[in-house]
Amino acid sequence: MAVPPPADRADRLAALLAEERLDALVVTDLHDVRWLTGFTGSNGAAVVGADGTRRFLTDFRYLEQVRTQVPDPWERIDGGRDLGGAGVAANLPREAVRVGFDDADVTVAAHRRLRDAVRDGVELVPAPGLVRRLRQVKEPAERDAIRAACELASTAFVTVILEGPVVGRTERQVALDLVHEMQRLGASDASFPPIIAAGAHGALPHAEPRDVEIPVGALLTVDWGCVLDGYCSDCTRTVATGPLDADARRVYDVVLDAQLQALAAVRSGADVRAVDAVARDVIGDAGHREHFGHGLGHGVGLEVHEGPTLSPRGSGALRAGEIVTVEPGIYVPGRHGVRIEDLAAVTDDGPDVFTGTVTKELVEL
Ligand code: ZN
Ligand code: ZN
Protein backbone atom coordinates (compact mmCIF):
# COMPACT_ATOMS: atom_id res chain seq x y z
CA MET A 1 0.00 0.00 0.00
CA ALA A 2 1.17 3.49 -0.78
CA VAL A 3 2.63 5.54 2.07
CA PRO A 4 0.48 8.56 3.04
CA PRO A 5 1.97 11.81 1.78
CA PRO A 6 3.63 14.15 4.27
CA ALA A 7 1.25 16.81 5.64
CA ASP A 8 3.69 19.58 4.78
CA ARG A 9 2.67 19.33 1.12
CA ALA A 10 -0.64 20.99 1.96
CA ASP A 11 1.17 23.53 4.13
CA ARG A 12 3.48 24.43 1.25
CA LEU A 13 0.42 24.83 -0.97
CA ALA A 14 -1.18 27.10 1.64
CA ALA A 15 1.97 29.26 1.59
CA LEU A 16 1.64 29.50 -2.20
CA LEU A 17 -2.00 30.60 -1.80
CA ALA A 18 -0.88 33.51 0.32
CA GLU A 19 1.52 34.58 -2.44
CA GLU A 20 -1.32 34.40 -4.96
CA ARG A 21 -3.66 36.32 -2.61
CA LEU A 22 -6.09 33.41 -2.54
CA ASP A 23 -8.08 32.43 0.55
CA ALA A 24 -8.60 28.88 -0.62
CA LEU A 25 -7.95 26.53 -3.52
CA VAL A 26 -10.28 23.90 -4.94
CA VAL A 27 -8.17 20.95 -6.14
CA THR A 28 -9.89 18.66 -8.65
CA ASP A 29 -7.13 17.15 -10.82
CA LEU A 30 -6.84 13.57 -9.52
CA HIS A 31 -3.04 13.52 -9.73
CA ASP A 32 -2.95 16.72 -7.68
CA VAL A 33 -5.46 15.25 -5.22
CA ARG A 34 -3.38 12.09 -4.89
CA TRP A 35 -0.16 14.01 -4.35
CA LEU A 36 -1.78 16.16 -1.63
CA THR A 37 -3.92 13.61 0.19
CA GLY A 38 -2.78 10.12 -0.79
CA PHE A 39 -6.16 9.24 -2.34
CA THR A 40 -5.85 6.72 -5.18
CA GLY A 41 -9.51 6.41 -6.20
CA SER A 42 -11.32 7.88 -9.18
CA ASN A 43 -13.57 10.47 -7.53
CA GLY A 44 -12.11 12.96 -5.09
CA ALA A 45 -11.48 16.66 -4.56
CA ALA A 46 -9.73 18.75 -1.94
CA VAL A 47 -10.21 22.17 -0.44
CA VAL A 48 -7.11 23.82 1.01
CA GLY A 49 -7.50 27.08 2.91
CA ALA A 50 -4.90 29.64 3.84
CA ASP A 51 -6.61 29.49 7.27
CA GLY A 52 -5.62 25.82 7.77
CA THR A 53 -8.69 24.22 6.21
CA ARG A 54 -7.81 20.73 4.89
CA ARG A 55 -10.92 19.05 3.50
CA PHE A 56 -11.00 15.99 1.32
CA LEU A 57 -14.22 15.07 -0.47
CA THR A 58 -15.16 11.78 -2.03
CA ASP A 59 -18.31 9.70 -2.49
CA PHE A 60 -19.69 6.85 -0.37
CA ARG A 61 -17.83 4.19 -2.38
CA TYR A 62 -14.49 5.39 -1.05
CA LEU A 63 -15.36 6.42 2.51
CA GLU A 64 -14.00 3.18 3.98
CA GLN A 65 -10.80 3.26 1.90
CA VAL A 66 -9.95 6.86 2.79
CA ARG A 67 -10.20 6.22 6.52
CA THR A 68 -6.67 4.80 6.29
CA GLN A 69 -5.51 6.24 2.98
CA VAL A 70 -6.14 9.95 3.62
CA PRO A 71 -4.62 10.81 7.00
CA ASP A 72 -5.30 13.67 9.41
CA PRO A 73 -5.22 16.64 9.30
CA TRP A 74 -7.51 16.04 6.32
CA GLU A 75 -11.21 15.99 7.18
CA ARG A 76 -12.76 13.16 5.16
CA ILE A 77 -16.13 14.25 3.86
CA ASP A 78 -18.90 12.62 1.80
CA GLY A 79 -19.19 15.22 -0.94
CA GLY A 80 -22.43 13.85 -2.36
CA ARG A 81 -23.39 13.53 -6.00
CA ASP A 82 -21.90 16.80 -7.24
CA LEU A 83 -18.46 16.70 -5.67
CA GLY A 84 -16.87 19.53 -7.63
CA GLY A 85 -19.95 21.80 -7.43
CA ALA A 86 -22.30 21.69 -4.44
CA GLY A 87 -19.90 19.43 -2.51
CA VAL A 88 -16.96 21.78 -2.74
CA ALA A 89 -19.12 24.91 -2.34
CA ALA A 90 -20.47 23.64 0.99
CA ASN A 91 -16.97 23.00 2.27
CA LEU A 92 -15.14 26.24 1.54
CA PRO A 93 -13.61 28.04 4.52
CA ARG A 94 -16.32 30.20 6.10
CA GLU A 95 -14.58 33.53 5.44
CA ALA A 96 -13.11 32.70 2.03
CA VAL A 97 -13.64 35.36 -0.64
CA ARG A 98 -11.01 34.71 -3.31
CA VAL A 99 -11.23 31.00 -4.15
CA GLY A 100 -8.89 29.57 -6.77
CA PHE A 101 -9.69 26.71 -9.10
CA ASP A 102 -7.63 24.98 -11.81
CA ASP A 103 -9.07 26.22 -15.09
CA ALA A 104 -6.84 23.75 -16.91
CA ASP A 105 -8.84 20.94 -15.26
CA VAL A 106 -12.35 22.26 -14.47
CA THR A 107 -14.75 22.00 -17.41
CA VAL A 108 -17.04 24.86 -18.35
CA ALA A 109 -20.00 22.79 -17.10
CA ALA A 110 -18.33 22.02 -13.77
CA HIS A 111 -17.39 25.65 -13.34
CA ARG A 112 -21.03 26.67 -13.88
CA ARG A 113 -22.22 24.21 -11.22
CA LEU A 114 -19.58 25.48 -8.79
CA ARG A 115 -20.43 29.13 -9.49
CA ASP A 116 -24.14 28.44 -8.97
CA ALA A 117 -23.46 26.66 -5.67
CA VAL A 118 -21.07 29.07 -3.89
CA ARG A 119 -22.51 31.69 -1.54
CA ASP A 120 -22.76 35.32 -2.66
CA GLY A 121 -19.51 37.23 -2.33
CA VAL A 122 -17.23 34.34 -3.28
CA GLU A 123 -15.00 35.19 -6.23
CA LEU A 124 -13.83 32.19 -8.27
CA VAL A 125 -10.30 32.91 -9.53
CA PRO A 126 -8.55 30.87 -12.27
CA ALA A 127 -5.36 29.53 -10.65
CA PRO A 128 -3.92 26.81 -12.88
CA GLY A 129 -1.04 24.57 -11.96
CA LEU A 130 -0.33 25.60 -8.36
CA VAL A 131 -0.11 22.01 -7.08
CA ARG A 132 1.70 21.00 -10.27
CA ARG A 133 4.33 23.63 -9.56
CA LEU A 134 5.03 22.00 -6.18
CA ARG A 135 4.95 18.51 -7.68
CA GLN A 136 7.74 19.41 -10.08
CA VAL A 137 10.51 19.10 -7.48
CA LYS A 138 10.41 15.57 -6.11
CA GLU A 139 10.94 14.50 -2.52
CA PRO A 140 13.47 11.72 -1.85
CA ALA A 141 10.69 9.12 -1.46
CA GLU A 142 9.22 10.15 -4.82
CA ARG A 143 12.63 9.89 -6.46
CA ASP A 144 12.98 6.38 -5.03
CA ALA A 145 9.56 5.43 -6.42
CA ILE A 146 10.46 6.67 -9.89
CA ARG A 147 13.83 4.93 -9.76
CA ALA A 148 12.07 1.67 -8.83
CA ALA A 149 9.64 2.10 -11.75
CA CYS A 150 12.61 2.63 -14.09
CA GLU A 151 14.37 -0.48 -12.82
CA LEU A 152 11.25 -2.61 -13.26
CA ALA A 153 10.74 -1.35 -16.81
CA SER A 154 14.42 -1.94 -17.64
CA THR A 155 14.16 -5.55 -16.47
CA ALA A 156 11.12 -6.09 -18.70
CA PHE A 157 13.02 -4.62 -21.66
CA VAL A 158 15.89 -7.06 -21.21
CA THR A 159 13.49 -10.02 -21.15
CA VAL A 160 11.16 -9.02 -23.98
CA ILE A 161 13.45 -7.11 -26.36
CA LEU A 162 17.06 -8.10 -25.73
CA GLU A 163 16.35 -11.77 -25.02
CA GLY A 164 13.49 -11.73 -27.54
CA PRO A 165 12.55 -13.09 -29.95
CA VAL A 166 11.59 -9.89 -31.73
CA VAL A 167 12.30 -10.45 -35.44
CA GLY A 168 9.34 -12.05 -37.23
CA ARG A 169 6.83 -11.02 -34.57
CA THR A 170 4.58 -8.03 -35.05
CA GLU A 171 5.13 -4.65 -33.41
CA ARG A 172 1.80 -5.09 -31.64
CA GLN A 173 2.69 -8.52 -30.24
CA VAL A 174 5.95 -7.18 -28.85
CA ALA A 175 4.17 -4.14 -27.35
CA LEU A 176 1.62 -6.38 -25.64
CA ASP A 177 4.39 -8.64 -24.30
CA LEU A 178 6.25 -5.66 -22.89
CA VAL A 179 3.15 -4.38 -21.06
CA HIS A 180 2.36 -7.86 -19.79
CA GLU A 181 5.91 -8.41 -18.55
CA MET A 182 5.89 -5.09 -16.66
CA GLN A 183 2.58 -6.04 -15.03
CA ARG A 184 3.92 -9.49 -14.20
CA LEU A 185 6.85 -7.83 -12.42
CA GLY A 186 4.46 -5.74 -10.30
CA ALA A 187 3.67 -2.61 -12.30
CA SER A 188 0.03 -1.53 -12.13
CA ASP A 189 0.11 -0.58 -15.81
CA ALA A 190 2.16 0.90 -18.63
CA SER A 191 2.68 4.67 -18.16
CA PHE A 192 1.66 5.08 -21.85
CA PRO A 193 1.06 2.62 -24.69
CA PRO A 194 4.55 1.46 -25.73
CA ILE A 195 5.97 2.56 -29.07
CA ILE A 196 7.49 -0.32 -31.02
CA ALA A 197 8.44 1.02 -34.44
CA ALA A 198 10.63 -0.70 -37.04
CA GLY A 199 12.33 0.76 -40.11
CA ALA A 200 10.55 3.66 -41.80
CA HIS A 201 7.78 3.51 -39.18
CA GLY A 202 10.40 4.65 -36.66
CA ALA A 203 10.50 7.99 -38.46
CA LEU A 204 7.18 8.82 -36.73
CA PRO A 205 8.04 10.04 -33.23
CA HIS A 206 4.68 8.83 -31.85
CA ALA A 207 4.29 5.72 -34.00
CA GLU A 208 1.56 3.26 -32.99
CA PRO A 209 2.53 -0.42 -33.03
CA ARG A 210 1.23 -2.14 -36.17
CA ASP A 211 0.21 -5.68 -37.06
CA VAL A 212 3.37 -5.80 -39.16
CA GLU A 213 6.24 -8.23 -38.68
CA ILE A 214 9.53 -6.73 -37.54
CA PRO A 215 12.12 -7.35 -40.28
CA VAL A 216 15.82 -8.24 -40.07
CA GLY A 217 18.38 -5.47 -40.54
CA ALA A 218 16.20 -2.57 -39.40
CA LEU A 219 16.38 0.02 -36.67
CA LEU A 220 13.72 -0.66 -34.03
CA THR A 221 12.65 2.13 -31.68
CA VAL A 222 11.20 1.04 -28.34
CA ASP A 223 9.73 3.76 -26.08
CA TRP A 224 8.12 2.33 -22.97
CA GLY A 225 7.40 2.88 -19.30
CA CYS A 226 5.41 1.60 -16.36
CA VAL A 227 3.50 2.86 -13.34
CA LEU A 228 4.64 1.57 -9.96
CA ASP A 229 3.11 2.90 -6.71
CA GLY A 230 1.54 5.66 -8.78
CA TYR A 231 4.85 6.90 -10.25
CA CYS A 232 5.83 6.67 -13.90
CA SER A 233 8.93 5.65 -15.79
CA ASP A 234 9.85 6.62 -19.36
CA CYS A 235 12.74 5.36 -21.48
CA THR A 236 13.61 4.83 -25.15
CA ARG A 237 16.16 2.59 -26.77
CA THR A 238 16.74 2.00 -30.46
CA VAL A 239 18.19 -1.38 -31.38
CA ALA A 240 19.21 -3.06 -34.63
CA THR A 241 17.50 -6.25 -35.77
CA GLY A 242 20.62 -7.36 -37.64
CA PRO A 243 23.43 -5.64 -39.58
CA LEU A 244 22.58 -2.06 -40.57
CA ASP A 245 23.61 -0.02 -43.59
CA ALA A 246 26.24 2.66 -43.00
CA ASP A 247 23.70 5.50 -43.09
CA ALA A 248 21.50 4.02 -40.32
CA ARG A 249 24.58 3.35 -38.26
CA ARG A 250 25.75 6.95 -38.64
CA VAL A 251 22.35 8.33 -37.61
CA TYR A 252 22.51 6.18 -34.49
CA ASP A 253 25.96 7.49 -33.59
CA VAL A 254 24.85 11.12 -34.00
CA VAL A 255 21.80 10.66 -31.73
CA LEU A 256 23.90 8.88 -29.11
CA ASP A 257 26.49 11.65 -29.18
CA ALA A 258 23.73 14.28 -28.83
CA GLN A 259 22.09 12.35 -26.01
CA LEU A 260 25.31 11.87 -24.03
CA GLN A 261 26.32 15.52 -24.36
CA ALA A 262 22.87 16.87 -23.42
CA LEU A 263 22.58 14.45 -20.50
CA ALA A 264 25.95 15.65 -19.21
CA ALA A 265 24.60 19.22 -19.27
CA VAL A 266 21.76 18.35 -16.87
CA ARG A 267 22.41 19.93 -13.48
CA SER A 268 20.76 22.42 -11.17
CA GLY A 269 20.93 25.93 -12.57
CA ALA A 270 21.22 24.85 -16.21
CA ASP A 271 18.90 26.77 -18.52
CA VAL A 272 16.36 24.38 -20.07
CA ARG A 273 16.82 25.93 -23.51
CA ALA A 274 20.58 25.65 -23.27
CA VAL A 275 20.38 21.94 -22.44
CA ASP A 276 18.06 21.42 -25.41
CA ALA A 277 20.47 23.37 -27.61
CA VAL A 278 23.37 21.05 -26.73
CA ALA A 279 21.59 18.13 -28.43
CA ARG A 280 20.08 20.25 -31.19
CA ASP A 281 23.48 21.61 -32.20
CA VAL A 282 25.09 18.16 -32.37
CA ILE A 283 22.23 16.96 -34.58
CA GLY A 284 22.29 20.16 -36.62
CA ASP A 285 26.04 19.97 -37.20
CA ALA A 286 25.52 16.46 -38.61
CA GLY A 287 23.05 17.88 -41.14
CA HIS A 288 19.85 16.62 -39.48
CA ARG A 289 18.48 19.74 -37.80
CA GLU A 290 15.12 19.47 -39.62
CA HIS A 291 14.88 15.81 -38.57
CA PHE A 292 14.66 16.62 -34.85
CA GLY A 293 11.24 18.24 -34.56
CA HIS A 294 10.37 17.78 -30.88
CA GLY A 295 11.70 19.07 -27.59
CA LEU A 296 14.59 17.40 -25.80
CA GLY A 297 12.70 16.28 -22.73
CA HIS A 298 10.07 16.69 -20.03
CA GLY A 299 9.50 16.09 -16.35
CA VAL A 300 8.12 12.78 -15.07
CA GLY A 301 6.31 11.96 -11.83
CA LEU A 302 2.76 10.90 -11.05
CA GLU A 303 2.18 11.74 -14.72
CA VAL A 304 4.47 10.72 -17.54
CA HIS A 305 4.51 14.29 -18.89
CA GLU A 306 5.03 17.02 -16.30
CA GLY A 307 7.14 20.12 -16.00
CA PRO A 308 9.79 21.23 -16.64
CA THR A 309 9.93 21.37 -20.43
CA LEU A 310 13.38 21.08 -22.01
CA SER A 311 12.86 22.63 -25.42
CA PRO A 312 13.49 25.80 -27.42
CA ARG A 313 10.11 26.98 -26.10
CA GLY A 314 10.87 26.17 -22.45
CA SER A 315 11.91 28.74 -19.86
CA GLY A 316 13.81 28.84 -16.61
CA ALA A 317 16.53 26.75 -15.07
CA LEU A 318 16.60 23.17 -13.83
CA ARG A 319 16.32 22.67 -10.08
CA ALA A 320 17.76 19.92 -7.91
CA GLY A 321 15.10 17.26 -7.35
CA GLU A 322 13.42 17.64 -10.70
CA ILE A 323 13.22 14.43 -12.72
CA VAL A 324 13.59 14.90 -16.46
CA THR A 325 13.97 12.92 -19.65
CA VAL A 326 16.70 13.58 -22.20
CA GLU A 327 15.45 12.17 -25.51
CA PRO A 328 16.86 13.55 -28.74
CA GLY A 329 15.95 11.83 -32.00
CA ILE A 330 16.54 11.90 -35.73
CA TYR A 331 13.60 10.99 -37.96
CA VAL A 332 14.33 10.60 -41.65
CA PRO A 333 10.98 10.30 -43.46
CA GLY A 334 10.59 7.09 -45.45
CA ARG A 335 13.85 5.65 -44.11
CA HIS A 336 14.29 5.26 -40.35
CA GLY A 337 14.27 6.91 -36.96
CA VAL A 338 16.45 6.83 -33.88
CA ARG A 339 15.56 8.10 -30.42
CA ILE A 340 17.51 7.50 -27.22
CA GLU A 341 15.90 8.54 -23.94
CA ASP A 342 17.09 8.44 -20.35
CA LEU A 343 15.34 9.54 -17.20
CA ALA A 344 17.49 11.35 -14.64
CA ALA A 345 17.18 13.30 -11.42
CA VAL A 346 18.71 16.77 -11.50
CA THR A 347 21.39 17.24 -8.85
CA ASP A 348 23.92 19.97 -8.12
CA ASP A 349 26.65 17.71 -9.52
CA GLY A 350 24.94 16.54 -12.70
CA PRO A 351 22.40 13.91 -13.70
CA ASP A 352 21.53 10.93 -11.50
CA VAL A 353 20.44 8.53 -14.26
CA PHE A 354 17.66 6.06 -13.40
CA THR A 355 17.62 4.18 -16.71
CA GLY A 356 21.32 3.45 -16.94
CA THR A 357 21.12 -0.32 -16.59
CA VAL A 358 20.02 -0.70 -20.22
CA THR A 359 22.99 -0.12 -22.53
CA LYS A 360 22.98 2.71 -25.08
CA GLU A 361 25.66 1.10 -27.22
CA LEU A 362 23.99 -0.09 -30.42
CA VAL A 363 22.70 -3.59 -29.73
CA GLU A 364 22.26 -5.98 -32.63
CA LEU A 365 19.52 -8.47 -31.75
ZN1 ZN B 1 9.48 7.99 -23.83
ZN1 ZN C 1 9.59 10.93 -22.77
PDB file of N, CA and C in Angstrom, residues 11 14 46 66 138 154 164 186 200 204 217 264 272 286 299 302 305 312 320:
ATOM      1  N   ASP A  11       0.701  22.273   3.516  1.00  0.00           N
ATOM      2  CA  ASP A  11       1.169  23.527   4.127  1.00  0.00           C
ATOM      3  C   ASP A  11       1.939  24.364   3.106  1.00  0.00           C
ATOM      4  N   ALA A  14      -0.530  25.968   0.949  1.00  0.00           N
ATOM      5  CA  ALA A  14      -1.176  27.095   1.638  1.00  0.00           C
ATOM      6  C   ALA A  14      -0.281  28.337   1.569  1.00  0.00           C
ATOM      7  N   ALA A  46     -10.244  18.222  -3.204  1.00  0.00           N
ATOM      8  CA  ALA A  46      -9.727  18.748  -1.944  1.00  0.00           C
ATOM      9  C   ALA A  46      -9.942  20.246  -1.892  1.00  0.00           C
ATOM     10  N   VAL A  66     -10.693   5.643   2.450  1.00  0.00           N
ATOM     11  CA  VAL A  66      -9.946   6.860   2.789  1.00  0.00           C
ATOM     12  C   VAL A  66      -9.723   7.007   4.286  1.00  0.00           C
ATOM     13  N   LYS A 138      10.798  16.793  -6.800  1.00  0.00           N
ATOM     14  CA  LYS A 138      10.410  15.573  -6.110  1.00  0.00           C
ATOM     15  C   LYS A 138      11.101  15.446  -4.762  1.00  0.00           C
ATOM     16  N   SER A 154      13.175  -1.512 -17.005  1.00  0.00           N
ATOM     17  CA  SER A 154      14.420  -1.942 -17.641  1.00  0.00           C
ATOM     18  C   SER A 154      14.525  -3.463 -17.649  1.00  0.00           C
ATOM     19  N   GLY A 164      14.383 -11.490 -26.410  1.00  0.00           N
ATOM     20  CA  GLY A 164      13.494 -11.725 -27.538  1.00  0.00           C
ATOM     21  C   GLY A 164      12.682 -13.017 -27.453  1.00  0.00           C
ATOM     22  N   GLY A 186       5.051  -6.524 -11.397  1.00  0.00           N
ATOM     23  CA  GLY A 186       4.462  -5.744 -10.305  1.00  0.00           C
ATOM     24  C   GLY A 186       3.975  -4.353 -10.665  1.00  0.00           C
ATOM     25  N   ALA A 200      11.091   2.340 -41.456  1.00  0.00           N
ATOM     26  CA  ALA A 200      10.553   3.658 -41.799  1.00  0.00           C
ATOM     27  C   ALA A 200       9.487   4.110 -40.810  1.00  0.00           C
ATOM     28  N   LEU A 204       8.286   8.116 -37.379  1.00  0.00           N
ATOM     29  CA  LEU A 204       7.175   8.822 -36.730  1.00  0.00           C
ATOM     30  C   LEU A 204       7.439   8.823 -35.227  1.00  0.00           C
ATOM     31  N   GLY A 217      17.547  -6.529 -39.976  1.00  0.00           N
ATOM     32  CA  GLY A 217      18.382  -5.470 -40.542  1.00  0.00           C
ATOM     33  C   GLY A 217      17.776  -4.084 -40.470  1.00  0.00           C
ATOM     34  N   ALA A 264      24.865  15.137 -20.049  1.00  0.00           N
ATOM     35  CA  ALA A 264      25.952  15.647 -19.210  1.00  0.00           C
ATOM     36  C   ALA A 264      25.728  17.104 -18.815  1.00  0.00           C
ATOM     37  N   VAL A 272      16.967  25.505 -19.331  1.00  0.00           N
ATOM     38  CA  VAL A 272      16.359  24.382 -20.067  1.00  0.00           C
ATOM     39  C   VAL A 272      16.559  24.516 -21.578  1.00  0.00           C
ATOM     40  N   ALA A 286      25.450  17.676 -37.795  1.00  0.00           N
ATOM     41  CA  ALA A 286      25.519  16.459 -38.606  1.00  0.00           C
ATOM     42  C   ALA A 286      24.569  16.530 -39.801  1.00  0.00           C
ATOM     43  N   GLY A 299       9.525  16.662 -17.689  1.00  0.00           N
ATOM     44  CA  GLY A 299       9.504  16.091 -16.347  1.00  0.00           C
ATOM     45  C   GLY A 299       8.636  14.849 -16.306  1.00  0.00           C
ATOM     46  N   LEU A 302       4.034  11.617 -11.069  1.00  0.00           N
ATOM     47  CA  LEU A 302       2.756  10.898 -11.055  1.00  0.00           C
ATOM     48  C   LEU A 302       2.179  10.821 -12.464  1.00  0.00           C
ATOM     49  N   HIS A 305       4.080  12.988 -18.371  1.00  0.00           N
ATOM     50  CA  HIS A 305       4.509  14.291 -18.887  1.00  0.00           C
ATOM     51  C   HIS A 305       4.169  15.376 -17.872  1.00  0.00           C
ATOM     52  N   PRO A 312      13.234  24.393 -27.055  1.00  0.00           N
ATOM     53  CA  PRO A 312      13.491  25.800 -27.422  1.00  0.00           C
ATOM     54  C   PRO A 312      12.388  26.731 -26.911  1.00  0.00           C
ATOM     55  N   ALA A 320      17.459  21.212  -8.532  1.00  0.00           N
ATOM     56  CA  ALA A 320      17.764  19.923  -7.910  1.00  0.00           C
ATOM     57  C   ALA A 320      16.459  19.276  -7.450  1.00  0.00           C
TER      58      ALA A 320
END
